[in-house]
Structures are given as C-alpha cells and as structure tokens.
Amino acid sequence: MSTTAGAFIAGGLAACGAVTVTHGFETVKIRLQLQGELQSKAEAPRLYRGVLHGVGVILRNEGARGLFRGIGSAYIYQTTLNGCRLGFYEPLRGALTTALYKDSSRQSLGINIFSGAASGILGAAAGSPFFLAKTRLQSFSLFFPVGTQHRYKNALDGLRKIYGSEGVKGLYRGVGAATVRTGFGSSVQLPTYFFAKRRLIKHLDMKEGTPLHLASSAASGFVVCCVMHPPGEMREILAP
C-alpha cells in the first residue's frame, strides 16, 4: 500500500473514532449556534442553555438517537476530510520542498503551513455535501426546533432531496466558508503539533511516547479550535 493511501485510510479511521466520541457535543454546538437565528436576543427563546444542558434536553426528549443524529454522514465527511488532510499533506510538502530546496527532508514553516492548508481545502471541498447533510440532520428536532428545519431519513436521503430541490449548487452551499475554515485549521494543525512537540522535548525533557503525543496533540487542538471556530460558525449558519 502506498504511503498516500495508507495515510488516507489511517486518517479516516482515526477521525471516525474521534467522531464517535464527539458527535453528541457537535449536535449541541450546532443547535446552540442556530438558536435565535434571524431573531433579536430579546425575542429568541433559549432552548439550549449550554453544552451539558443541551445534552440533557436532547436525551430527555429525543433519546440517544437524537444526540447522534447524522453520525453516518459525519463518518463519511470526516473520512474524506481527514483522509485528504493527512493523505495529501506529506506528498505536497515533499514535492514543494524538493522543488525549492532540492531536499525533501528539509523542514520549512511556510511550506508546512501551505501544505496543511491546501490538503485541508481539498478535503473540505470533497466532503462539503456530507457536511451540509450532517448539519441539517443534527439541527432537526420535533421537540425543540432551531433554525430552518429539514426532515431527512438519513444522509443519502438528504443528499437526494437537496439535489432534487437545489441542484449541484445546493449540495455545495457554504463550501467557501468550509474551505476557509478547514484551510485555517489545517494550516496550523500539523505545524503547531510539531512545534509543541519540539518545545516539550527541549524544555520539559519529555521522551517519545504516548504522553508526549497527547500533550502535543492537545496544544495543537486548542490552537486549531481557536482558528476554526469563527468561520465554522459562518459555515453552519449558511448550511440551513
């Protein structure tokens, strides 16, 4: 198996594992972002008052099925996104480094950032229809609806209905915000991971192993979250 194919598969599988743990919180996040859409603060009802309150409300009224609504689409989206992000990062970085420095092993912050952004943009564009279906599935509720409501049986039913009523353009609604969001996040994800890893080794004398990788990933994840949240909110508001 080629390195690119292996990285794509590994990235997709890792992302699916993460989605299984975080999808319920993502559902609450989307509903928090959409509640009060196109309404003033005084008029907008606060159906979900925070993450834990939102989880409780959904579980009581919709059960676990409501909390994990759209998870099939999330698996496809994350496999596509992170498969491309990890699968294309190293080939792009190596090709650019070889072209500019004649040495593929050389590390360049600028090339690393560009390669991360480009691979993330490719993944976001490829997975955009599934992100749209996922967001609409997660925002739907018979009990406490927020935002525009779309009743889909599953991801494929959603894609079929979107294409039938809105065409190809509808499938890629919000793709611009999605590529900006993921491009920002991907441009800092791997560079900040390796930066944090080097600093932890140098200043805290940490050794290669699980604690070092977890600490580096946590630092990288925090930065990615800060960078991706503003365009992410735009993307999810555009999805309905």
Coordinates of N, CA and C in Angstrom, one line a residue, residues 69-155:
R69 N -27.9 11.9 15.8 CA -28.5 12.1 14.5 C -27.4 12.6 13.5
G70 N -27.4 12.0 12.4 CA -26.4 12.4 11.3 C -25.0 11.8 11.5
I71 N -24.8 10.8 12.3 CA -23.5 10.3 12.6 C -23.0 9.6 11.3
G72 N -23.8 9.0 10.5 CA -23.4 8.3 9.3 C -22.7 9.3 8.4
S73 N -23.4 10.4 8.2 CA -22.9 11.5 7.3 C -21.6 12.0 7.9
A74 N -21.5 12.1 9.2 CA -20.3 12.6 9.9 C -19.1 11.7 9.6
Y75 N -19.4 10.4 9.7 CA -18.3 9.4 9.4 C -17.7 9.6 7.9
I76 N -18.6 9.8 7.0 CA -18.2 9.9 5.6 C -17.5 11.2 5.4
Y77 N -18.0 12.3 6.0 CA -17.3 13.6 5.9 C -15.9 13.6 6.6
Q78 N -15.8 13.0 7.8 CA -14.5 13.0 8.4 C -13.5 12.1 7.7
T79 N -14.0 11.0 7.2 CA -13.1 10.1 6.4 C -12.5 10.9 5.2
T80 N -13.4 11.6 4.5 CA -13.0 12.3 3.3 C -12.1 13.5 3.7
L81 N -12.5 14.2 4.7 CA -11.7 15.4 5.1 C -10.3 15.0 5.7
N82 N -10.3 14.2 6.7 CA -9.0 13.9 7.3 C -8.2 12.9 6.5
G83 N -8.8 12.1 5.6 CA -8.1 11.3 4.7 C -7.3 12.1 3.8
C84 N -8.0 13.2 3.2 CA -7.3 14.1 2.3 C -6.2 14.9 3.0
R85 N -6.6 15.4 4.2 CA -5.7 16.2 5.0 C -4.4 15.5 5.3
L86 N -4.5 14.3 5.7 CA -3.2 13.5 6.1 C -2.6 12.9 4.9
G87 N -3.5 12.4 3.9 CA -3.0 11.7 2.7 C -2.2 12.6 1.8
F88 N -2.7 13.9 1.6 CA -2.0 14.8 0.7 C -1.0 15.7 1.3
Y89 N -0.9 15.8 2.6 CA 0.0 16.7 3.3 C 1.4 16.4 3.0
E90 N 1.9 15.2 3.2 CA 3.3 14.8 3.0 C 3.7 14.9 1.6
P91 N 2.9 14.3 0.6 CA 3.3 14.4 -0.8 C 3.4 15.9 -1.3
L92 N 2.5 16.8 -0.8 CA 2.6 18.2 -1.2 C 3.8 18.8 -0.6
R93 N 4.0 18.6 0.7 CA 5.2 19.1 1.4 C 6.5 18.7 0.8
G94 N 6.6 17.4 0.5 CA 7.8 16.8 -0.1 C 8.1 17.4 -1.5
A95 N 7.0 17.5 -2.3 CA 7.2 18.0 -3.6 C 7.7 19.4 -3.6
L96 N 7.0 20.3 -2.8 CA 7.4 21.7 -2.7 C 8.8 21.9 -2.1
T97 N 9.2 21.1 -1.1 CA 10.5 21.2 -0.5 C 11.6 20.8 -1.5
T98 N 11.3 19.7 -2.3 CA 12.2 19.2 -3.3 C 12.4 20.3 -4.4
A99 N 11.3 20.9 -4.8 CA 11.4 21.9 -5.9 C 12.1 23.1 -5.4
L100 N 11.9 23.5 -4.2 CA 12.6 24.8 -3.7 C 13.9 24.6 -3.1
Y101 N 14.2 23.5 -2.4 CA 15.4 23.3 -1.7 C 16.2 22.1 -2.1
K102 N 15.7 21.3 -3.0 CA 16.3 20.1 -3.5 C 16.6 19.1 -2.4
D103 N 15.8 19.2 -1.4 CA 15.9 18.2 -0.3 C 14.6 18.0 0.4
S104 N 13.9 16.9 0.2 CA 12.6 16.7 0.7 C 12.5 16.5 2.2
S105 N 13.6 16.3 2.9 CA 13.6 16.1 4.3 C 13.7 17.5 5.1
R106 N 14.0 18.5 4.3 CA 14.2 19.8 5.0 C 12.8 20.3 5.5
Q107 N 12.8 21.0 6.7 CA 11.5 21.5 7.2 C 11.5 23.0 7.0
S108 N 10.4 23.5 6.4 CA 10.1 24.9 6.2 C 8.8 25.2 6.7
L109 N 8.7 26.2 7.7 CA 7.4 26.5 8.3 C 6.4 27.0 7.2
G110 N 6.9 27.8 6.3 CA 6.0 28.3 5.3 C 5.4 27.2 4.4
I111 N 6.3 26.3 4.0 CA 5.8 25.2 3.2 C 4.9 24.3 4.0
N112 N 5.2 24.0 5.2 CA 4.3 23.2 6.1 C 2.9 23.8 6.2
I113 N 2.9 25.1 6.4 CA 1.6 25.8 6.6 C 0.8 25.7 5.3
F114 N 1.5 26.0 4.1 CA 0.8 26.0 2.9 C 0.3 24.6 2.5
S115 N 1.1 23.5 2.8 CA 0.7 22.2 2.5 C -0.4 21.7 3.4
G116 N -0.4 22.1 4.6 CA -1.5 21.8 5.5 C -2.8 22.5 5.1
A117 N -2.7 23.8 4.7 CA -3.9 24.5 4.2 C -4.5 23.9 2.9
A118 N -3.6 23.6 2.0 CA -4.0 23.0 0.7 C -4.7 21.7 0.8
S119 N -4.1 20.8 1.6 CA -4.7 19.5 1.8 C -6.0 19.5 2.5
G120 N -6.1 20.5 3.5 CA -7.4 20.6 4.2 C -8.5 21.2 3.3
I121 N -8.1 22.1 2.4 CA -9.1 22.7 1.5 C -9.6 21.6 0.5
L122 N -8.7 20.8 0.0 CA -9.1 19.7 -0.8 C -10.1 18.8 -0.1
G123 N -9.8 18.4 1.1 CA -10.7 17.6 1.9 C -12.1 18.2 2.2
A124 N -12.0 19.5 2.5 CA -13.3 20.2 2.8 C -14.2 20.3 1.6
A125 N -13.6 20.6 0.4 CA -14.4 20.7 -0.8 C -15.0 19.3 -1.2
A126 N -14.2 18.3 -1.0 CA -14.7 16.9 -1.4 C -15.8 16.5 -0.4
G127 N -15.7 16.8 0.8 CA -16.7 16.4 1.8 C -17.8 17.3 2.1
S128 N -17.8 18.5 1.4 CA -18.8 19.5 1.7 C -20.3 19.1 1.7
P129 N -20.7 18.3 0.7 CA -22.1 17.8 0.6 C -22.5 17.0 1.9
F130 N -21.6 16.2 2.4 CA -21.9 15.4 3.5 C -21.9 16.3 4.8
F131 N -21.1 17.3 4.8 CA -21.2 18.2 6.0 C -22.5 19.0 6.0
L132 N -23.0 19.3 4.8 CA -24.3 20.0 4.7 C -25.4 19.1 5.2
A133 N -25.4 17.8 4.7 CA -26.4 16.9 5.2 C -26.3 16.6 6.7
K134 N -25.1 16.5 7.2 CA -24.9 16.3 8.6 C -25.5 17.4 9.5
T135 N -25.2 18.6 9.1 CA -25.6 19.8 9.8 C -27.1 19.9 9.9
R136 N -27.8 19.6 8.7 CA -29.2 19.7 8.7 C -29.9 18.6 9.5
L137 N -29.3 17.4 9.4 CA -29.8 16.3 10.3 C -29.7 16.6 11.7
Q138 N -28.5 17.2 12.2 CA -28.3 17.4 13.6 C -29.2 18.6 14.1
S139 N -29.5 19.5 13.2 CA -30.3 20.7 13.7 C -31.8 20.3 13.8
F140 N -32.2 19.2 13.1 CA -33.6 18.8 13.1 C -34.1 18.3 14.5
S141 N -35.3 18.8 14.9 CA -35.9 18.3 16.2 C -37.4 18.5 16.1
L142 N -38.1 17.5 16.5 CA -39.6 17.7 16.6 C -40.0 18.4 17.8
F143 N -39.1 18.4 18.9 CA -39.4 18.9 20.2 C -39.0 20.3 20.4
F144 N -37.7 20.6 20.1 CA -37.1 21.9 20.3 C -36.4 22.4 19.0
P145 N -37.1 22.7 17.9 CA -36.5 23.1 16.7 C -35.8 24.4 16.7
V146 N -34.6 24.5 16.1 CA -33.9 25.7 16.0 C -33.5 25.9 14.5
G147 N -33.4 27.1 14.0 CA -33.1 27.3 12.6 C -34.1 26.7 11.7
T148 N -33.7 26.7 10.4 CA -34.6 26.1 9.4 C -34.5 24.6 9.5
Q149 N -35.7 24.0 9.5 CA -35.8 22.5 9.7 C -35.9 21.8 8.4
H150 N -35.2 20.7 8.3 CA -35.2 19.8 7.1 C -35.4 18.4 7.6
R151 N -36.4 17.7 7.2 CA -36.7 16.3 7.7 C -36.1 15.3 6.7
Y152 N -35.0 14.7 7.0 CA -34.3 13.7 6.2 C -34.3 12.4 6.9
K153 N -34.4 11.3 6.2 CA -34.3 10.0 6.9 C -32.9 9.6 7.2
N154 N -32.0 10.0 6.4 CA -30.6 9.7 6.6 C -29.8 10.6 5.6
A155 N -28.4 10.4 5.6 CA -27.6 11.3 4.8 C -27.9 11.2 3.3

